[in-house]
Amino acid sequence: MTDKISFDLVSPERLLFSQAAEMVTIPGAEGEMGVMAGHMPLISTLKPGVIDARIAHGKHDRFFITGGFAEVTAAKVTVLAEDAVPLASLSAEELDRRIIDAQEDIATAKSDAEMAKATAALDHLRRLRSAM
Amino acid sequence: MATVKEMRVRIGSVKSTQKITKALQMVAAAKLRRSQQAAQAARPYAERISTIISNLAASVGGPSAPLLLAGTGKDERHLIVVATADRGLAGAFNSAIVREARRKLAELVAAGKNVKILTVGRKARDQLRRQYGARFVESYEVGNKTPNMARAQPIAARILELYNAGEFDVVTLVHSRFKSVVNQQPVLKQLIPAVIENAGPAPFYEYEPDEVAILTELLPHNIAVQILSALLENEAGFYASQMTAMDNATRNAGDLINTLTIQMNRTRQAKITTELIEIIAGAAAV
């Protein structure tokens, strides 16, 4: 039995999740990373993707985020998500709507950075959609 | 002396006013609960983002620090963002915020600074337009729905656009802080350059990508978050203030109805007594 790490997921509008987890997988700017208790202190930006919190063996909570920040200390992971949705509540229609949103974002992007971000979000949404 | 008929009409009109204030009070009470929850739910995010920024700021210094953190190094051109509610009938809620804004404005103008205003909420626009209309850069409305990120984002984007275009040195936000249902306080908050709380010795962090890259993403986002939290606190404060104001108004209307009813009864009784005396006097004379 490993030590658990406390995991908070907050969006600007509310606190979505606050519980201890065995391991939290977050989509870091420079690659996915699995965070467990005793991790080195780290602050990272996040890409659009899925956060996977393993509460216990075989028990996972998954959230889709559109980007954000993560602060990791030895005992705690805090994810500040721009927008977060539990994956379980994400329906095919909802995904389709988000895909259209992302396409609009690409069309209206003013800067390269915005463009890159929207494209990454779209890619991810498409992958999620095809996995369904 | 007003006639009984006139008084009856008057009482009727006060009663219908009372019905309206009573209804508004109950609506405000119901909405207050929801907006209070929304304001509280948004707090953890705002708190954590400032902790992260403070930690980051401790390790980024000197010329590499982004403009939003370091400022332009000048203190000449100010932008005051005044956030109130769209609607009134909430006691001194809006005027208290506007008064605080005016105080700051007068202070800056007296110091010879170049001051511009951005308003969020119809009341801020209406109350400041006459005196400071020429200084307006933009006016936003709060809208009917509970403020969310989609509402705060365009406002933040506009502020950042102006700031990045080099229009301002300092940006200050004026809004109402929701302390409790009976206590809302107008507050000034400096948005740019970011204010760093001294969190003590920062833990040593690894950064991915590097500090500056994170800060350049985090700081603009922080502006939107600060605006959102201001809007949410404003909404909760607005309904709390409206509830209290309408409760008072309902009670005042009740008092007024009582006084008027007593007056009306007296007048009616006086008339009856006079008539009786006349009849008795007439009978006695026969």
Short mmCIF file of C-alpha atoms in Angstrom, two decimals:
data_model
loop_
_atom_site.label_atom_id
_atom_site.label_comp_id
_atom_site.label_asym_id
_atom_site.label_seq_id
_atom_site.Cartn_x
_atom_site.Cartn_y
_atom_site.Cartn_z
CA MET A 1 0.00 0.00 0.00
CA THR A 2 1.53 3.23 -1.11
CA ASP A 3 1.09 6.60 0.48
CA LYS A 4 -1.65 8.66 -1.04
CA ILE A 5 -1.31 12.13 -2.41
CA SER A 6 -4.09 14.65 -1.91
CA PHE A 7 -5.51 15.90 -5.14
CA ASP A 8 -7.54 19.09 -5.67
CA LEU A 9 -9.11 19.99 -8.97
CA VAL A 10 -10.48 23.50 -9.14
CA SER A 11 -12.03 25.45 -11.99
CA PRO A 12 -12.64 29.21 -11.79
CA GLU A 13 -16.27 28.53 -10.99
CA ARG A 14 -15.95 25.77 -8.41
CA LEU A 15 -13.99 23.10 -6.61
CA LEU A 16 -14.59 19.91 -8.57
CA PHE A 17 -12.65 17.32 -6.73
CA SER A 18 -10.77 17.09 -3.48
CA GLN A 19 -9.71 13.65 -2.36
CA ALA A 20 -6.64 11.53 -1.78
CA ALA A 21 -5.40 9.49 -4.73
CA GLU A 22 -2.73 6.86 -5.27
CA MET A 23 -1.58 8.40 -8.48
CA VAL A 24 -2.68 11.34 -10.60
CA THR A 25 -1.87 11.46 -14.29
CA ILE A 26 -1.84 14.96 -15.70
CA PRO A 27 -1.30 16.19 -19.26
CA GLY A 28 1.74 18.40 -18.67
CA ALA A 29 2.99 20.86 -21.26
CA GLU A 30 6.01 18.64 -21.87
CA GLY A 31 4.28 15.30 -21.75
CA GLU A 32 1.95 13.29 -19.60
CA MET A 33 3.15 12.68 -16.09
CA GLY A 34 2.07 10.42 -13.30
CA VAL A 35 2.33 12.06 -9.92
CA MET A 36 2.56 10.05 -6.72
CA ALA A 37 3.22 11.00 -3.14
CA GLY A 38 6.74 12.29 -2.61
CA HIS A 39 6.97 13.84 -6.06
CA MET A 40 9.42 16.65 -6.56
CA PRO A 41 7.83 20.12 -6.19
CA LEU A 42 6.77 21.24 -9.63
CA ILE A 43 4.71 23.85 -11.37
CA SER A 44 3.63 23.11 -14.90
CA THR A 45 1.23 24.37 -17.50
CA LEU A 46 -1.22 21.80 -18.80
CA LYS A 47 -2.32 20.86 -22.27
CA PRO A 48 -5.91 20.03 -23.12
CA GLY A 49 -6.36 16.44 -22.11
CA VAL A 50 -7.55 14.00 -19.54
CA ILE A 51 -6.64 13.93 -15.88
CA ASP A 52 -6.76 10.47 -14.42
CA ALA A 53 -6.89 10.16 -10.65
CA ARG A 54 -6.40 6.63 -9.35
CA ILE A 55 -8.21 6.67 -6.04
CA ALA A 56 -7.54 3.02 -5.33
CA HIS A 57 -6.54 0.04 -7.39
CA GLY A 58 -8.97 -0.19 -10.28
CA LYS A 59 -10.93 2.86 -9.18
CA HIS A 60 -10.35 5.89 -11.36
CA ASP A 61 -11.86 9.33 -11.65
CA ARG A 62 -11.29 11.00 -14.98
CA PHE A 63 -11.75 14.61 -16.01
CA PHE A 64 -11.39 16.34 -19.30
CA ILE A 65 -9.68 19.72 -19.06
CA THR A 66 -9.11 22.36 -21.71
CA GLY A 67 -5.84 23.53 -20.20
CA GLY A 68 -4.63 25.06 -16.98
CA PHE A 69 -1.89 24.81 -14.40
CA ALA A 70 -0.72 22.22 -11.94
CA GLU A 71 1.16 22.74 -8.72
CA VAL A 72 2.76 19.65 -7.27
CA THR A 73 4.33 19.32 -3.86
CA ALA A 74 5.37 16.15 -2.07
CA ALA A 75 1.98 15.75 -0.44
CA LYS A 76 -0.39 17.57 -2.73
CA VAL A 77 -1.39 18.10 -6.36
CA THR A 78 -3.45 21.16 -7.19
CA VAL A 79 -4.80 21.47 -10.70
CA LEU A 80 -6.16 24.85 -11.72
CA ALA A 81 -8.18 23.97 -14.80
CA GLU A 82 -9.59 26.52 -17.20
CA ASP A 83 -12.59 24.32 -17.71
CA ALA A 84 -13.04 20.81 -16.36
CA VAL A 85 -15.71 18.19 -16.95
CA PRO A 86 -15.91 14.71 -15.43
CA LEU A 87 -15.33 12.34 -18.32
CA ALA A 88 -18.26 10.19 -17.27
CA SER A 89 -20.67 13.06 -17.84
CA LEU A 90 -19.24 13.90 -21.23
CA SER A 91 -21.68 12.63 -23.84
CA ALA A 92 -21.14 12.25 -27.56
CA GLU A 93 -23.34 15.29 -28.25
CA GLU A 94 -21.41 17.37 -25.74
CA LEU A 95 -18.16 16.33 -27.41
CA ASP A 96 -19.50 17.22 -30.84
CA ARG A 97 -20.51 20.61 -29.54
CA ARG A 98 -17.04 21.16 -28.13
CA ILE A 99 -15.45 20.08 -31.38
CA ILE A 100 -17.48 22.72 -33.20
CA ASP A 101 -16.48 25.28 -30.56
CA ALA A 102 -12.82 24.41 -31.01
CA GLN A 103 -13.13 24.73 -34.79
CA GLU A 104 -14.61 28.18 -34.29
CA ASP A 105 -11.76 29.05 -31.95
CA ILE A 106 -9.29 28.13 -34.65
CA ALA A 107 -11.17 30.23 -37.17
CA THR A 108 -11.19 33.27 -34.89
CA ALA A 109 -7.74 32.86 -33.31
CA LYS A 110 -5.87 36.14 -33.27
CA SER A 111 -2.39 34.90 -32.44
CA ASP A 112 -0.26 31.88 -33.17
CA ALA A 113 -0.39 30.86 -29.51
CA GLU A 114 -4.18 30.89 -29.51
CA MET A 115 -4.20 28.96 -32.74
CA ALA A 116 -1.84 26.30 -31.41
CA LYS A 117 -3.88 25.91 -28.28
CA ALA A 118 -7.19 25.56 -30.10
CA THR A 119 -5.65 23.07 -32.53
CA ALA A 120 -4.34 20.96 -29.67
CA ALA A 121 -7.74 21.04 -28.00
CA LEU A 122 -9.42 20.00 -31.25
CA ASP A 123 -7.00 17.12 -31.77
CA HIS A 124 -7.67 15.85 -28.33
CA LEU A 125 -11.42 16.16 -28.64
CA ARG A 126 -11.34 14.26 -31.93
CA ARG A 127 -9.35 11.47 -30.31
CA LEU A 128 -11.78 11.29 -27.42
CA ARG A 129 -14.69 11.26 -29.82
CA SER A 130 -13.28 8.40 -31.86
CA ALA A 131 -12.56 6.43 -28.68
CA MET A 132 -16.22 6.55 -27.72
CA MET B 1 -57.82 67.65 6.05
CA ALA B 2 -58.01 64.91 3.45
CA THR B 3 -61.32 63.20 2.95
CA VAL B 4 -61.89 59.55 3.84
CA LYS B 5 -62.07 58.63 0.15
CA GLU B 6 -58.70 60.23 -0.62
CA MET B 7 -57.11 58.43 2.28
CA ARG B 8 -58.53 55.11 1.19
CA VAL B 9 -56.95 55.59 -2.28
CA ARG B 10 -53.63 56.51 -0.68
CA ILE B 11 -53.65 53.39 1.51
CA GLY B 12 -54.41 51.30 -1.57
CA SER B 13 -51.41 52.70 -3.39
CA VAL B 14 -49.07 52.13 -0.44
CA LYS B 15 -50.36 48.57 -0.22
CA SER B 16 -49.53 47.82 -3.82
CA THR B 17 -46.06 49.32 -3.36
CA GLN B 18 -45.63 47.06 -0.36
CA LYS B 19 -46.56 44.04 -2.46
CA ILE B 20 -43.85 44.89 -4.95
CA THR B 21 -41.14 45.45 -2.34
CA LYS B 22 -42.16 42.25 -0.58
CA ALA B 23 -41.92 40.27 -3.81
CA LEU B 24 -38.52 41.80 -4.65
CA GLN B 25 -37.28 40.97 -1.18
CA MET B 26 -38.24 37.34 -1.55
CA VAL B 27 -36.73 37.06 -5.01
CA ALA B 28 -33.49 38.62 -3.75
CA ALA B 29 -33.39 36.23 -0.80
CA ALA B 30 -33.74 33.24 -3.09
CA LYS B 31 -31.11 34.49 -5.51
CA LEU B 32 -28.78 35.48 -2.70
CA ARG B 33 -28.41 31.88 -1.61
CA ARG B 34 -27.37 30.78 -5.07
CA SER B 35 -24.97 33.64 -5.74
CA GLN B 36 -23.45 33.30 -2.30
CA GLN B 37 -22.66 29.68 -3.10
CA ALA B 38 -21.22 30.67 -6.46
CA ALA B 39 -19.02 33.30 -4.83
CA GLN B 40 -17.78 30.82 -2.25
CA ALA B 41 -17.19 28.12 -4.84
CA ALA B 42 -14.96 30.45 -6.83
CA ARG B 43 -12.76 31.34 -3.88
CA PRO B 44 -10.44 28.31 -3.79
CA TYR B 45 -9.33 28.91 -7.37
CA ALA B 46 -8.64 32.59 -6.85
CA GLU B 47 -6.71 31.87 -3.66
CA ARG B 48 -4.60 29.13 -5.19
CA ILE B 49 -3.77 31.07 -8.29
CA SER B 50 -2.42 33.92 -6.18
CA THR B 51 -0.37 31.50 -4.10
CA ILE B 52 1.17 30.03 -7.23
CA ILE B 53 1.89 33.48 -8.63
CA SER B 54 3.50 34.55 -5.38
CA ASN B 55 5.67 31.43 -5.37
CA LEU B 56 6.65 32.00 -8.97
CA ALA B 57 7.29 35.68 -8.49
CA ALA B 58 9.70 34.91 -5.69
CA SER B 59 11.92 33.03 -8.12
CA VAL B 60 11.54 35.30 -11.14
CA GLY B 61 13.01 38.70 -10.76
CA GLY B 62 14.84 41.39 -12.57
CA PRO B 63 14.50 42.23 -16.22
CA SER B 64 13.17 38.83 -17.28
CA ALA B 65 9.93 39.30 -15.34
CA PRO B 66 6.87 39.82 -17.56
CA LEU B 67 5.39 43.30 -17.79
CA LEU B 68 2.20 42.27 -16.00
CA LEU B 69 4.25 41.46 -12.93
CA ALA B 70 6.95 44.08 -13.04
CA GLY B 71 4.82 46.92 -14.39
CA THR B 72 6.06 49.53 -16.79
CA GLY B 73 8.08 51.15 -14.06
CA LYS B 74 5.95 54.27 -14.29
CA ASP B 75 2.91 55.50 -12.40
CA GLU B 76 1.45 58.03 -14.79
CA ARG B 77 -1.47 56.53 -16.63
CA HIS B 78 -4.14 54.76 -14.62
CA LEU B 79 -7.10 52.67 -15.63
CA ILE B 80 -9.85 52.32 -13.05
CA VAL B 81 -12.19 49.38 -13.61
CA VAL B 82 -15.44 50.08 -11.76
CA ALA B 83 -17.69 47.06 -11.26
CA THR B 84 -21.24 47.52 -9.95
CA ALA B 85 -24.58 45.83 -10.60
CA ASP B 86 -26.82 46.53 -13.56
CA ARG B 87 -29.88 47.27 -11.52
CA GLY B 88 -30.71 49.44 -8.54
CA LEU B 89 -33.24 49.11 -5.70
CA ALA B 90 -30.50 47.76 -3.51
CA GLY B 91 -29.95 50.47 -0.95
CA ALA B 92 -26.53 52.06 -1.04
CA PHE B 93 -24.86 49.12 -2.78
CA ASN B 94 -24.03 50.75 -6.10
CA SER B 95 -23.46 54.23 -4.70
CA ALA B 96 -20.99 52.88 -2.16
CA ILE B 97 -18.86 51.37 -4.94
CA VAL B 98 -19.15 54.49 -7.07
CA ARG B 99 -18.24 56.69 -4.09
CA GLU B 100 -15.08 54.67 -3.52
CA ALA B 101 -14.25 54.94 -7.22
CA ARG B 102 -14.83 58.70 -7.19
CA ARG B 103 -12.57 59.09 -4.18
CA LYS B 104 -9.75 57.26 -5.98
CA LEU B 105 -10.44 59.16 -9.20
CA ALA B 106 -10.37 62.55 -7.49
CA GLU B 107 -7.16 61.60 -5.72
CA LEU B 108 -5.44 60.55 -8.95
CA VAL B 109 -6.72 63.52 -10.93
CA ALA B 110 -5.54 65.88 -8.18
CA ALA B 111 -2.11 64.24 -8.34
CA GLY B 112 -2.02 65.11 -12.04
CA LYS B 113 -2.24 61.54 -13.29
CA ASN B 114 -3.82 60.55 -16.55
CA VAL B 115 -6.87 58.50 -15.56
CA LYS B 116 -9.24 56.46 -17.71
CA ILE B 117 -12.32 54.50 -16.70
CA LEU B 118 -13.74 51.17 -17.72
CA THR B 119 -17.13 50.32 -16.25
CA VAL B 120 -18.78 46.97 -15.71
CA GLY B 121 -22.46 47.25 -14.80
CA ARG B 122 -25.04 49.77 -15.94
CA LYS B 123 -25.11 51.64 -12.63
CA ALA B 124 -21.41 52.43 -12.71
CA ARG B 125 -21.78 53.77 -16.22
CA ASP B 126 -24.85 55.86 -15.42
CA GLN B 127 -23.50 57.33 -12.21
CA LEU B 128 -20.06 58.21 -13.52
CA ARG B 129 -20.95 59.30 -17.03
CA ARG B 130 -21.91 62.87 -16.25
CA GLN B 131 -18.75 63.81 -14.41
CA TYR B 132 -16.22 61.52 -16.08
CA GLY B 133 -17.83 60.64 -19.43
CA ALA B 134 -14.83 61.89 -21.35
CA ARG B 135 -12.57 59.44 -19.57
CA PHE B 136 -14.54 56.31 -20.46
CA VAL B 137 -12.76 53.74 -22.59
CA GLU B 138 -15.41 51.04 -22.52
CA SER B 139 -18.61 50.03 -20.73
CA TYR B 140 -19.79 46.51 -20.11
CA GLU B 141 -22.99 45.16 -18.66
CA VAL B 142 -23.11 42.39 -16.12
CA GLY B 143 -26.09 40.61 -17.66
CA ASN B 144 -28.81 38.57 -16.06
CA LYS B 145 -27.05 35.29 -15.56
CA THR B 146 -24.69 34.40 -12.76
CA PRO B 147 -21.28 35.63 -13.93
CA ASN B 148 -19.05 32.90 -15.33
CA MET B 149 -15.68 32.72 -17.04
CA ALA B 150 -17.27 33.44 -20.42
CA ARG B 151 -18.48 36.75 -18.98
CA ALA B 152 -15.18 37.75 -17.38
CA GLN B 153 -12.92 36.72 -20.26
CA PRO B 154 -13.82 39.46 -22.79
CA ILE B 155 -13.41 42.15 -20.15
CA ALA B 156 -10.01 40.80 -19.16
CA ALA B 157 -9.04 40.46 -22.82
CA ARG B 158 -9.91 44.11 -23.44
CA ILE B 159 -7.91 45.29 -20.43
CA LEU B 160 -4.91 43.23 -21.50
CA GLU B 161 -5.18 44.48 -25.05
CA LEU B 162 -5.08 48.07 -23.81
CA TYR B 163 -2.26 47.31 -21.42
CA ASN B 164 -0.16 45.50 -24.01
CA ALA B 165 -0.71 48.40 -26.40
CA GLY B 166 1.07 50.49 -23.78
CA GLU B 167 -1.96 52.58 -22.85
CA PHE B 168 -1.62 52.22 -19.10
CA ASP B 169 0.86 51.82 -16.27
CA VAL B 170 -1.47 50.78 -13.48
CA VAL B 171 -4.85 49.07 -13.54
CA THR B 172 -7.06 49.12 -10.45
CA LEU B 173 -10.34 47.31 -9.93
CA VAL B 174 -13.10 48.70 -7.71
CA HIS B 175 -15.81 46.32 -6.58
CA SER B 176 -17.72 45.27 -3.49
CA ARG B 177 -16.41 42.61 -1.21
CA PHE B 178 -19.05 40.32 0.20
CA LYS B 179 -18.24 40.07 3.88
CA SER B 180 -21.61 38.92 5.12
CA VAL B 181 -25.27 39.38 4.32
CA VAL B 182 -25.31 42.63 6.27
CA ASN B 183 -21.84 43.82 5.39
CA GLN B 184 -20.52 44.57 1.92
CA GLN B 185 -17.50 46.74 1.56
CA PRO B 186 -16.28 48.53 -1.54
CA VAL B 187 -12.63 47.67 -2.12
CA LEU B 188 -9.83 48.73 -4.44
CA LYS B 189 -7.66 46.01 -5.89
CA GLN B 190 -4.63 46.58 -8.04
CA LEU B 191 -4.71 44.23 -11.03
CA ILE B 192 -1.62 45.32 -12.91
CA PRO B 193 1.18 45.18 -11.96
CA ALA B 194 0.27 42.08 -9.99
CA VAL B 195 0.47 42.47 -6.24
CA ILE B 196 2.58 39.80 -4.65
CA GLU B 197 1.63 38.63 -1.22
CA ASN B 198 4.61 37.77 0.80
CA ALA B 199 4.14 34.08 1.34
CA GLY B 200 7.38 33.65 3.20
CA PRO B 201 10.14 31.45 1.88
CA ALA B 202 8.83 29.78 -1.26
CA PRO B 203 9.31 26.05 -1.62
CA PHE B 204 11.77 25.10 -4.27
CA TYR B 205 9.95 24.20 -7.44
CA GLU B 206 10.79 22.61 -10.71
CA TYR B 207 9.18 24.39 -13.63
CA GLU B 208 7.80 22.96 -16.81
CA PRO B 209 8.28 24.86 -19.11
CA ASP B 210 10.38 27.59 -17.46
CA GLU B 211 9.17 30.16 -14.91
CA VAL B 212 8.75 32.99 -17.37
CA ALA B 213 6.71 30.90 -19.77
CA ILE B 214 4.38 29.83 -17.00
CA LEU B 215 4.03 33.35 -15.70
CA THR B 216 3.25 34.75 -19.13
CA GLU B 217 0.36 32.33 -19.30
CA LEU B 218 -0.69 32.53 -15.70
CA LEU B 219 -0.78 36.31 -15.26
CA PRO B 220 -3.30 37.15 -18.01
CA HIS B 221 -5.42 34.28 -16.80
CA ASN B 222 -5.23 35.70 -13.31
CA ILE B 223 -6.75 38.98 -14.51
CA ALA B 224 -9.82 37.12 -15.79
CA VAL B 225 -10.05 35.18 -12.55
CA GLN B 226 -9.85 38.36 -10.47
CA ILE B 227 -12.58 39.95 -12.55
CA LEU B 228 -14.75 36.88 -12.27
CA SER B 229 -14.35 36.80 -8.52
CA ALA B 230 -15.18 40.52 -8.35
CA LEU B 231 -18.33 39.95 -10.41
CA LEU B 232 -19.41 37.02 -8.26
CA GLU B 233 -18.81 38.89 -5.02
CA ASN B 234 -20.69 41.84 -6.46
CA GLU B 235 -23.65 39.68 -7.32
CA ALA B 236 -23.85 38.15 -3.86
CA GLY B 237 -23.47 41.60 -2.30
CA PHE B 238 -26.09 43.06 -4.59
CA TYR B 239 -28.74 40.54 -3.63
CA ALA B 240 -27.87 40.79 0.06
CA SER B 241 -28.14 44.54 -0.12
CA GLN B 242 -31.35 44.40 -2.13
CA MET B 243 -32.87 41.96 0.31
CA THR B 244 -32.12 44.27 3.27
CA ALA B 245 -33.29 47.37 1.42
CA MET B 246 -36.53 45.76 0.32
CA ASP B 247 -37.14 44.34 3.78
CA ASN B 248 -36.86 47.87 5.19
CA ALA B 249 -39.09 49.24 2.47
CA THR B 250 -41.74 46.63 3.20
CA ARG B 251 -41.63 47.46 6.88
CA ASN B 252 -41.83 51.19 6.20
CA ALA B 253 -44.82 50.65 3.95
CA GLY B 254 -46.47 48.63 6.74
CA ASP B 255 -45.89 51.48 9.23
CA LEU B 256 -47.27 53.97 6.77
CA ILE B 257 -50.37 51.87 6.20
CA ASN B 258 -50.97 51.67 9.95
CA THR B 259 -50.62 55.43 10.44
CA LEU B 260 -52.86 56.19 7.48
CA THR B 261 -55.48 53.68 8.61
CA ILE B 262 -55.64 55.25 12.08
CA GLN B 263 -55.91 58.70 10.54
CA MET B 264 -58.64 57.53 8.20
CA ASN B 265 -60.62 55.93 11.03
CA ARG B 266 -60.33 59.09 13.11
CA THR B 267 -61.57 61.25 10.28
CA ARG B 268 -64.48 58.91 9.65
CA GLN B 269 -65.36 58.79 13.35
CA ALA B 270 -65.17 62.59 13.61
CA LYS B 271 -67.62 62.86 10.75
CA ILE B 272 -70.05 60.41 12.35
CA THR B 273 -69.82 62.19 15.70
CA THR B 274 -70.55 65.54 14.06
CA GLU B 275 -73.56 64.08 12.27
CA LEU B 276 -74.83 62.53 15.51
CA ILE B 277 -74.51 65.82 17.38
CA GLU B 278 -76.42 67.55 14.63
CA ILE B 279 -79.25 64.98 14.77
CA ILE B 280 -79.47 65.08 18.57
CA ALA B 281 -79.38 68.86 18.61
CA GLY B 282 -82.13 68.88 15.97
CA ALA B 283 -84.27 66.40 17.98
CA ALA B 284 -83.78 68.40 21.17
CA ALA B 285 -84.93 71.56 19.46
CA VAL B 286 -88.26 70.05 18.45
#
